[in-house]
XYZ file of C-alpha atoms in Angstrom:
626
model
C 106.861 101.726 98.820
C 110.009 101.475 101.234
C 107.835 100.568 104.390
C 105.998 97.846 102.226
C 109.577 96.618 101.597
C 110.574 97.113 104.824
C 107.505 95.129 106.691
C 108.062 91.801 104.115
C 111.708 91.854 104.963
C 111.122 91.485 108.774
C 107.802 89.485 108.126
C 110.065 86.779 105.553
C 113.311 86.996 108.268
C 112.108 86.444 111.061
C 110.331 83.183 109.226
C 113.311 82.043 108.088
C 114.690 82.851 111.063
C 112.290 81.063 113.673
C 110.620 78.256 111.913
C 113.806 76.165 110.530
C 114.707 76.195 114.287
C 111.776 75.089 115.980
C 111.666 72.543 113.607
C 115.092 71.896 114.353
C 113.943 71.038 118.342
C 111.196 68.949 117.147
C 108.369 71.648 117.734
C 107.073 71.866 114.410
C 106.249 75.104 112.176
C 103.085 76.755 113.751
C 104.672 77.006 116.591
C 107.981 78.692 115.052
C 105.489 81.348 112.985
C 104.054 81.992 116.437
C 107.634 82.824 118.057
C 108.223 84.784 115.014
C 105.444 86.734 115.569
C 106.100 87.441 118.825
C 109.415 88.281 118.275
C 108.904 91.139 115.932
C 105.689 91.917 117.547
C 105.469 92.673 121.617
C 108.972 91.952 122.028
C 110.536 93.913 119.411
C 108.376 96.114 118.193
C 108.982 96.105 114.905
C 105.598 95.681 113.917
C 102.393 97.215 114.832
C 98.826 98.567 114.076
C 98.947 96.926 110.040
C 99.358 93.304 112.030
C 95.248 92.991 112.038
C 95.110 94.005 107.860
C 98.046 91.555 107.311
C 96.162 88.921 109.176
C 92.548 89.972 107.332
C 95.503 88.695 104.182
C 96.797 85.924 105.508
C 93.082 84.257 106.600
C 93.135 83.574 102.742
C 95.753 80.739 103.474
C 92.791 78.846 104.749
C 90.818 78.725 101.855
C 93.444 78.114 99.778
C 94.176 75.237 102.264
C 90.475 73.716 102.172
C 90.378 74.155 98.212
C 93.331 72.103 98.349
C 92.421 69.237 100.943
C 88.916 69.354 98.833
C 91.298 68.081 95.904
C 92.080 64.890 98.120
C 88.336 64.034 98.838
C 86.583 62.181 95.790
C 82.845 62.725 96.585
C 82.221 59.404 97.560
C 84.709 59.851 100.366
C 82.744 63.168 101.515
C 79.524 61.182 101.931
C 81.126 58.155 103.757
C 82.320 60.843 105.686
C 78.585 62.372 106.596
C 78.435 59.940 110.077
C 81.472 62.057 111.393
C 80.646 65.178 109.874
C 77.236 65.612 111.499
C 77.177 63.654 114.682
C 80.631 64.471 115.940
C 81.344 67.408 114.742
C 77.488 68.630 115.271
C 77.686 66.977 118.423
C 81.166 69.077 119.337
C 79.765 72.304 118.263
C 76.294 72.139 120.424
C 77.996 70.648 123.457
C 80.931 73.069 123.439
C 78.583 75.810 122.919
C 75.905 74.510 125.982
C 79.414 74.746 128.568
C 81.162 77.404 127.706
C 77.545 79.796 127.777
C 76.873 77.720 131.059
C 80.225 78.995 132.430
C 80.196 82.393 131.297
C 76.590 82.566 133.179
C 77.839 81.476 136.217
C 81.010 84.550 135.609
C 78.533 86.987 135.159
C 77.163 87.633 131.796
C 73.939 88.233 130.413
C 72.569 85.370 128.267
C 73.104 86.885 124.878
C 76.792 87.949 125.738
C 77.072 83.649 127.102
C 75.910 82.516 123.951
C 78.338 84.895 121.709
C 81.456 83.540 123.925
C 79.639 79.793 123.493
C 80.000 80.154 120.127
C 83.007 81.693 119.202
C 85.337 79.473 121.643
C 83.232 75.876 120.295
C 85.161 76.345 117.422
C 88.966 75.234 117.036
C 91.706 76.510 114.328
C 91.328 75.166 111.306
C 94.456 76.316 109.963
C 97.226 75.448 112.993
C 95.257 71.762 113.113
C 95.148 71.076 109.548
C 98.639 72.350 108.921
C 100.264 70.187 112.258
C 98.355 67.045 111.293
C 99.918 67.119 107.402
C 103.336 67.875 108.878
C 103.000 64.963 111.145
C 101.281 62.482 108.530
C 98.688 62.524 110.624
C 95.379 63.732 108.080
C 94.702 59.777 106.884
C 94.622 58.293 110.309
C 91.585 57.429 112.304
C 91.944 60.331 114.568
C 93.010 62.895 111.922
C 89.777 62.394 109.765
C 87.503 62.839 112.588
C 89.546 65.772 113.423
C 89.092 67.086 109.875
C 85.160 66.116 110.089
C 84.790 67.731 113.235
C 86.559 71.158 111.368
C 84.847 71.501 108.184
C 81.880 71.037 110.935
C 82.802 74.196 112.974
C 83.179 75.958 109.149
C 79.611 75.107 108.207
C 78.474 75.947 111.526
C 79.851 79.636 111.524
C 76.922 80.595 109.027
C 74.471 80.217 111.314
C 76.218 81.626 114.132
C 76.783 85.250 112.297
C 73.049 85.166 111.127
C 72.079 84.459 115.093
C 74.785 86.627 116.682
C 72.572 90.219 115.724
C 69.990 89.244 117.521
C 71.835 88.648 120.929
C 72.730 92.345 121.278
C 72.860 94.046 124.539
C 70.283 96.321 125.335
C 73.294 98.770 127.482
C 75.048 98.510 123.918
C 72.179 100.114 122.130
C 70.315 102.903 121.671
C 66.878 104.890 119.804
C 67.702 106.901 116.764
C 65.279 109.977 116.110
C 63.078 108.182 114.209
C 62.017 105.017 116.525
C 64.791 102.824 114.788
C 67.297 100.579 116.930
C 70.833 102.005 116.915
C 73.852 99.785 118.482
C 76.679 101.567 119.595
C 79.066 100.167 116.932
C 77.019 101.815 114.331
C 78.396 104.890 115.468
C 81.543 105.239 113.554
C 82.136 105.340 110.051
C 82.682 101.811 108.237
C 81.329 102.713 104.838
C 86.005 101.784 104.426
C 84.881 97.974 104.868
C 81.436 97.710 103.471
C 80.940 94.761 100.955
C 79.187 94.187 97.918
C 76.202 91.604 98.962
C 74.258 89.884 96.726
C 71.313 88.912 99.099
C 70.790 92.588 100.776
C 67.208 93.530 101.238
C 65.995 90.129 100.552
C 63.232 88.287 102.168
C 64.199 85.234 103.625
C 63.085 83.163 100.534
C 65.216 85.402 98.234
C 68.367 84.915 100.118
C 67.948 80.976 100.214
C 67.660 80.964 96.462
C 70.366 83.388 96.070
C 72.787 81.286 98.215
C 71.725 77.925 96.780
C 72.112 79.453 93.359
C 75.688 80.331 94.242
C 76.588 76.859 95.824
C 74.724 75.621 92.355
C 76.738 77.289 89.849
C 79.802 76.095 91.813
C 79.586 73.200 91.082
C 78.031 73.317 87.725
C 81.115 75.493 86.970
C 83.137 72.671 88.528
C 81.513 70.225 86.199
C 81.080 71.592 82.595
C 83.352 74.897 82.301
C 86.737 73.395 83.904
C 87.948 71.455 80.373
C 87.434 74.415 78.268
C 89.066 76.880 80.099
C 91.975 74.903 80.998
C 92.353 73.990 77.047
C 92.083 77.767 75.987
C 94.930 78.679 78.883
C 96.686 76.085 77.165
C 97.059 77.176 73.830
C 99.111 80.287 75.592
C 101.928 78.048 76.523
C 102.919 79.788 79.700
C 102.984 78.260 82.484
C 101.894 81.616 84.924
C 98.651 81.821 83.046
C 97.744 78.495 85.083
C 99.129 79.722 88.395
C 96.834 82.644 87.582
C 93.830 80.199 86.357
C 94.183 78.558 89.829
C 94.455 81.892 91.810
C 91.582 83.760 89.877
C 89.197 80.090 90.275
C 90.028 80.501 94.333
C 89.377 84.044 94.902
C 86.413 84.395 92.536
C 84.505 81.515 94.362
C 85.924 83.212 98.114
C 83.635 86.460 96.789
C 80.820 85.038 95.067
C 80.531 82.773 98.547
C 80.783 86.406 100.837
C 78.695 87.901 98.573
C 75.897 85.352 99.121
C 77.006 85.718 103.214
C 78.939 81.616 103.439
C 82.098 81.074 104.361
C 84.803 81.323 101.287
C 86.368 78.637 103.073
C 83.874 76.551 102.883
C 83.046 77.419 99.095
C 86.095 76.723 98.252
C 86.261 73.195 99.861
C 83.289 72.237 98.002
C 84.625 73.911 94.595
C 87.718 71.306 95.488
C 85.884 67.822 96.077
C 83.961 68.848 92.848
C 87.442 69.079 90.865
C 88.920 65.823 92.844
C 88.217 63.501 89.852
C 89.133 66.141 87.024
C 92.737 65.595 85.290
C 93.259 69.501 85.983
C 93.869 68.383 90.458
C 97.713 67.526 90.048
C 98.426 71.127 88.074
C 95.760 73.036 90.682
C 97.700 71.841 93.753
C 101.170 72.814 92.624
C 100.278 76.009 91.777
C 98.860 76.812 94.651
C 100.813 75.274 97.435
C 103.211 78.079 97.762
C 100.790 80.647 98.116
C 98.944 78.376 100.880
C 102.412 77.446 102.356
C 103.193 81.282 102.792
C 99.705 82.562 103.374
C 99.209 80.319 106.050
C 102.770 80.710 107.516
C 101.575 84.664 107.681
C 98.494 84.200 109.284
C 100.574 82.046 112.627
C 102.458 85.497 112.563
C 100.490 87.931 112.718
C 98.623 85.881 115.698
C 101.899 85.850 117.090
C 102.584 89.682 116.463
C 98.986 90.407 117.802
C 99.200 88.769 121.253
C 99.123 92.129 123.280
C 101.429 91.041 126.387
C 100.454 94.354 128.082
C 97.054 93.190 128.618
C 98.388 89.985 129.294
C 100.434 91.472 132.289
C 98.096 93.094 133.768
C 96.196 90.362 134.810
C 98.013 87.443 133.881
C 96.150 84.434 136.455
C 93.063 85.527 134.916
C 93.658 85.237 131.211
C 95.952 82.550 131.698
C 93.538 80.588 133.574
C 90.389 81.408 131.020
C 92.854 80.005 128.251
C 93.522 76.492 130.200
C 89.741 76.720 131.326
C 88.349 77.199 128.082
C 90.874 74.146 126.819
C 89.601 71.861 129.418
C 86.217 72.204 129.286
C 86.296 71.888 125.292
C 88.969 68.917 125.895
C 86.530 66.531 127.676
C 84.083 67.136 125.899
C 86.027 66.093 122.977
C 87.485 63.215 124.912
C 83.667 61.840 125.368
C 82.825 61.979 122.149
C 85.951 60.652 121.091
C 84.709 57.470 123.466
C 81.685 57.134 122.151
C 82.499 56.924 118.446
C 85.073 54.221 119.446
C 88.042 56.107 118.654
C 90.825 54.065 119.410
C 93.719 55.302 122.196
C 95.864 56.988 120.411
C 93.242 58.686 117.783
C 91.428 59.143 120.475
C 94.439 61.629 122.594
C 94.924 63.467 118.923
C 91.282 64.588 118.707
C 91.249 65.203 121.923
C 94.486 68.072 122.043
C 94.487 68.484 118.578
C 91.198 70.514 118.763
C 91.380 72.072 122.389
C 92.110 75.212 121.550
C 89.796 77.666 119.641
C 90.059 79.373 116.508
C 90.824 81.904 113.556
C 87.189 81.801 113.000
C 86.570 83.420 116.368
C 88.582 85.918 115.272
C 85.914 86.655 112.832
C 83.146 86.127 115.528
C 84.474 88.546 117.496
C 84.963 91.471 115.012
C 81.054 90.917 113.877
C 79.716 90.590 117.597
C 81.880 94.039 118.435
C 80.351 95.461 115.536
C 76.954 94.316 116.178
C 77.254 95.385 119.762
C 76.866 92.043 120.957
C 80.237 92.494 123.072
C 81.917 95.352 124.360
C 85.710 96.229 123.299
C 87.201 95.526 126.907
C 85.356 91.873 126.502
C 86.213 92.039 123.021
C 89.957 92.689 123.370
C 90.279 89.619 126.392
C 88.820 87.150 124.646
C 90.696 87.939 121.522
C 93.968 87.270 124.077
C 92.796 83.761 125.371
C 92.028 82.756 121.583
C 95.825 83.822 120.907
C 97.030 82.300 123.764
C 94.873 78.922 123.908
C 96.689 78.779 119.930
C 100.079 79.755 120.714
C 99.644 76.422 123.796
C 98.682 73.737 120.302
C 101.902 73.101 118.568
C 102.784 72.343 122.941
C 100.081 70.040 122.661
C 100.855 67.807 119.600
C 104.149 67.674 121.010
C 102.520 66.132 124.444
C 100.669 63.862 122.427
C 104.199 62.348 120.491
C 105.257 61.764 123.851
C 101.633 59.647 125.130
C 101.910 58.253 121.990
C 105.507 56.696 122.191
C 104.278 54.596 125.677
C 100.863 54.129 124.691
C 99.598 50.787 123.449
C 96.898 51.275 121.182
C 93.805 49.715 122.263
C 91.991 48.355 119.169
C 89.160 46.842 119.261
C 89.796 43.287 118.212
C 92.666 41.494 120.094
C 95.572 40.142 118.080
C 95.661 36.798 116.649
C 96.626 33.872 118.620
C 99.065 32.484 115.739
C 98.422 28.422 115.037
C 100.639 28.056 111.879
C 103.993 28.055 111.364
C 105.980 28.002 107.744
C 109.530 28.010 106.121
C 109.227 31.580 105.843
C 107.395 34.303 108.344
C 106.437 37.606 106.373
C 106.246 40.432 109.234
C 103.986 43.204 107.360
C 101.728 42.353 104.563
C 101.756 45.999 102.293
C 102.371 46.220 99.108
C 106.072 45.189 99.500
C 104.742 42.067 101.637
C 102.152 40.836 99.633
C 104.359 40.629 96.411
C 106.989 38.217 98.355
C 104.065 36.356 99.784
C 102.544 35.576 96.785
C 105.382 34.957 94.510
C 106.827 32.677 97.818
C 103.229 30.736 98.102
C 103.055 30.690 94.481
C 105.911 28.519 94.479
C 104.772 26.124 97.062
C 106.272 26.757 99.821
C 104.134 27.898 103.162
C 104.315 31.648 104.335
C 103.177 32.782 108.371
C 102.051 36.538 107.478
C 101.907 39.186 110.273
C 101.125 42.611 110.332
C 99.112 44.786 113.057
C 97.181 46.537 110.437
C 93.900 44.842 110.777
C 92.331 46.852 108.112
C 94.873 45.437 105.706
C 94.417 41.523 107.382
C 91.285 41.325 107.266
C 91.474 42.470 103.098
C 93.681 39.896 102.801
C 91.497 37.055 103.888
C 88.843 39.154 101.516
C 90.591 38.106 99.221
C 91.649 33.551 100.430
C 94.989 34.921 102.150
C 95.666 33.724 105.699
C 97.052 36.133 107.609
C 97.536 36.749 111.727
C 96.880 40.510 113.341
C 99.434 41.284 115.746
C 102.718 43.110 116.271
C 105.459 41.219 114.378
C 108.168 42.637 116.544
C 106.675 41.306 119.761
C 109.220 37.633 121.034
C 105.977 35.160 122.191
C 104.579 36.105 118.978
C 107.544 35.935 116.671
C 108.142 32.233 118.283
C 104.832 31.257 117.609
C 104.685 31.507 114.144
C 108.149 29.152 114.319
C 110.483 31.357 114.559
C 112.928 28.870 115.804
C 112.261 26.538 112.742
C 111.764 28.732 109.694
C 114.023 29.355 106.920
C 113.612 32.281 105.740
C 112.442 35.749 108.060
C 111.001 38.600 105.688
C 111.194 42.223 107.392
C 108.570 44.102 105.450
C 107.101 46.782 108.297
C 107.265 50.427 107.350
C 108.439 51.581 110.448
C 112.605 51.886 110.359
C 112.911 52.062 113.473
C 110.622 49.043 114.565
C 112.659 47.042 111.073
C 115.653 47.295 112.651
C 114.680 46.372 115.884
C 112.749 42.973 114.663
C 116.135 42.286 113.060
C 118.555 42.728 116.055
C 115.978 40.271 117.482
C 115.514 37.719 115.325
C 119.641 37.318 114.374
C 120.082 37.235 118.326
C 117.588 34.533 118.803
C 118.644 32.646 115.280
C 122.269 32.849 114.210
C 121.850 30.686 111.135
C 118.502 32.576 110.036
C 118.312 34.185 106.893
C 117.578 37.358 106.801
C 115.830 39.499 103.945
C 114.993 43.911 105.208
C 113.488 45.961 103.337
C 114.887 49.312 103.780
C 113.256 53.130 102.863
C 117.494 54.719 102.131
C 120.603 53.844 102.193
C 120.907 55.323 105.833
C 118.573 52.736 106.533
C 120.261 50.137 104.740
C 123.184 50.621 106.659
C 121.183 49.755 109.793
C 119.673 47.062 108.909
C 123.084 45.913 107.584
C 124.703 46.592 111.537
C 121.246 44.918 112.530
C 122.224 41.588 111.012
C 120.289 41.477 107.786
C 121.500 39.004 105.317
C 119.490 40.525 102.367
C 118.643 44.395 101.916
C 116.230 46.036 99.474
C 115.420 49.365 99.114
C 112.007 49.717 98.805
C 112.744 52.116 95.646
C 115.428 50.778 93.952
C 115.175 48.462 91.300
C 111.871 50.392 90.052
C 114.016 53.499 89.905
C 116.629 51.353 87.195
C 113.469 50.248 85.034
C 112.379 53.627 84.746
C 116.525 54.588 84.334
C 116.482 52.498 82.079
C 113.310 53.339 79.964
C 114.274 56.604 79.436
C 118.176 55.485 77.794
C 116.038 53.743 75.564
C 113.935 56.406 74.379
C 117.271 59.218 74.225
C 118.777 56.937 71.548
C 120.272 53.978 73.297
C 119.655 50.260 71.968
C 117.733 47.739 74.316
C 121.330 45.751 75.162
C 123.124 49.452 75.936
C 120.705 50.329 78.551
C 119.870 47.366 79.814
C 124.256 47.289 80.485
C 124.156 50.494 81.711
C 121.698 49.694 84.002
C 123.223 46.284 85.261
C 126.766 48.328 85.578
C 124.682 51.157 87.992
C 122.749 48.391 89.772
C 126.257 46.513 90.512
C 128.612 49.703 91.446
C 126.163 51.368 93.376
C 125.738 47.514 95.505
C 129.216 47.758 95.548
C 129.678 51.197 96.881
C 126.604 51.004 99.515
C 128.957 47.792 100.739
C 131.806 49.889 101.153
C 130.059 53.076 102.624
C 128.728 50.488 105.596
C 132.607 50.124 107.151
C 132.324 54.249 107.146
C 128.783 54.609 108.318
C 128.702 55.194 112.540
C 125.239 55.028 114.222
C 123.177 57.635 115.274
C 125.866 60.415 113.395
C 124.130 62.066 110.374
C 126.233 60.897 106.863
C 126.724 64.627 106.236
C 128.917 64.925 109.170
C 131.446 61.884 108.409
C 133.893 63.720 106.341
C 135.231 60.298 105.549
C 132.255 59.282 103.917
C 131.345 62.444 102.137
C 134.599 62.229 100.468
C 134.293 58.621 99.311
C 130.775 58.621 98.670
C 132.011 61.811 95.905
C 134.893 59.439 94.540
C 132.535 56.472 93.955
C 130.222 58.414 92.496
C 133.098 59.625 89.877
C 134.281 56.273 89.200
C 130.903 55.319 88.369
C 130.382 58.264 85.757
C 133.456 57.655 84.098
C 133.341 53.183 84.369
C 129.851 54.696 82.288
C 131.505 57.273 80.019
C 133.878 54.349 78.877
C 131.482 51.982 78.252
C 129.164 54.511 75.383
C 132.936 55.917 73.847
C 133.154 51.633 74.127
C 129.681 51.154 72.208
C 130.491 54.365 69.599
C 133.961 52.966 68.630
C 132.332 49.391 67.850
C 129.202 50.883 65.990
C 131.575 52.722 63.705
C 133.325 49.993 63.119
C-alpha cells in the first residue's frame, strides 16, 4: 500500500508542477504531462518498470474521450462525415502504409516486417491530437473536423490490422513443434497472466462475424431501450455517486465487450456515445466522466514521457531522431497532399498536416501484438517504440508552429471577399448571434444597415433569409470606407475576436472622431480595452441576460416583482458606475489581479453595493410592517 501511495504522490506531484508551468508558457498541457514523465522517469529515476503496466490503465482515458466525443455527435452529424471518414481517412491510412512500407523495404527489412512497420506508423495519436484541439478550441473548425474523421478512420483500421499481423510473421522467428505445428518465438513465453476472455476464439469466419455484429447491435439497442429505465432506477437511490458509478459501468462494460469480440474498445464506446447523443442523460454522463478522462489522459501522457529509453536514444541519436523526423515528414507530405485534394483552406490544411504527422498510442498496441506474434524482433520493437514516443513528444511543438503560422497567414478561402456596393446609416461589423439581433431591430425601425462579416457560411445563411450581407474582413480600412464609414452615423462592432474588435474601434475612432461607436465586450477587461480604444457605448454580451436571470431568481425567493426589479436596477446602475471608475485605475497589458489599487477599489465597491442593497431590503420590509 505504501508503494502505491508513493507512486501516486510522484505522478500527481509531477503533473501539478509541470502542467501549469507548460500552460503558463503557452506550451499546452500535453507537453507539460510529457515533460513531467521525462522528469520522473529517465531524468530522476523515480519511476521504473511499473510505467508500462500503468500505461495500459491510462489508455482507458482514450476510451472515455471517444465516448464523450460520441456524445457530442448526433447520428446525422456522423453520417454527414462519411465522405471525410471513408475518403480522407481511408486514403490517409492506405497511402501512409504504402509509403512507409516502401521506405522500410528500402532500408533492408523483409516485406512482412515492412508492412507491419507501415501499419504501425500509419496511425496517429488520438489522445494528444484531440486533447490539444479541445484546449485550443479547434475541434469545430473544418481542419479540426477533418482531423477527427481521420482519427476515427484509423481506430476502425486497427481491427483489420490486428487480423493481418499474424500472417506477416517472419520465418526466422518461427519453429516447428514436435507434432509438426508452427510455434512462434513469442509463444515460448508463458503469457497466461495476460490471457483475456474471448467470445470469438475457435469460431469460424461466419461465427466471428455474427458474434461481432451481435455485440455491436447489443450496444446500440441497450443505448436506445435500456438507458432510460436504468437511469430511473438509479434516480430512486438519490445518491450522486450512483450516477458516476453507472457512467463508469457503461463505459467499462462496453470496452470489455468490444475486447471480447476483437474490436477496438475506443471504437465501441464512441458508437455508444453517438447512440446516446440525443438522450436527456447526455450532460449528466459528460459531467460524471470528464474528470476521470482528464486524469487518465494526463497519466497516459506521463507514462509515455517516462517510458522514453534515453539510453537507446543516446546510443545512436542521429539514427533515431532521423527516423522520427523522416516518419513525420513522410506523413506530413501525404497529409498536405490530401488536404489540398479535399480543398481544405490554408489554415485548416496546416492544422490537418501538423496535427496528424506523429505516430500514435495504438502503435504501442500493434508493436506489442507484433512482438507476441513473432512479426518483429525485440530490438526492432524497442526502436519503433522510441520513434513513436519521440514523434508524440514533438507534436505539441508542431501545434505551436501552427499558431505562429496562422498569425501571419491570410486564409485562402475559395470565395473572394465581396465588393461592398452599398452604404448605410449604420455599419454592423459581425453578424453572429449578437449582430443579427441588432441588425433586425435597426432595420425594423426603418434605418439602412450595411453588414460585414468574415464568416462566409453565416453571410450565405443570412442571404437565404432575405438579409443582405457582405463577406469580408470588417477590420480592413478599404472595406470600411466602401461601406460608408465617412458618412455613417453609427458603427456597431459585434465581432468575436477581442483583439480585432479593439483594433477596429481604434481605427474607426481615429478616422471619424465624431462617429458613435457601439461595441460588444466579452468581459470586464475587454470593456476597459474598448473604452481606451474610443468606444462610446460598450455592451457586455452576457450582462443584461444575467441580470434578468437573477431577477427571476429573486422573484421565486419571495420578493415581489417590483422589489426584484428595483434590486436589478440598483445593481445595474451601481455596476456600470463602478466599471467606469475602475477604468481609470486599469493599465493596458497588466492583469487586473496585479493592480493593487484596482483590486482594493473593486472590493470597496462590492461591499458598498451589498450594503446599499441590504439597506433597500430593510426599508422594503419596514414598509410592509407599517
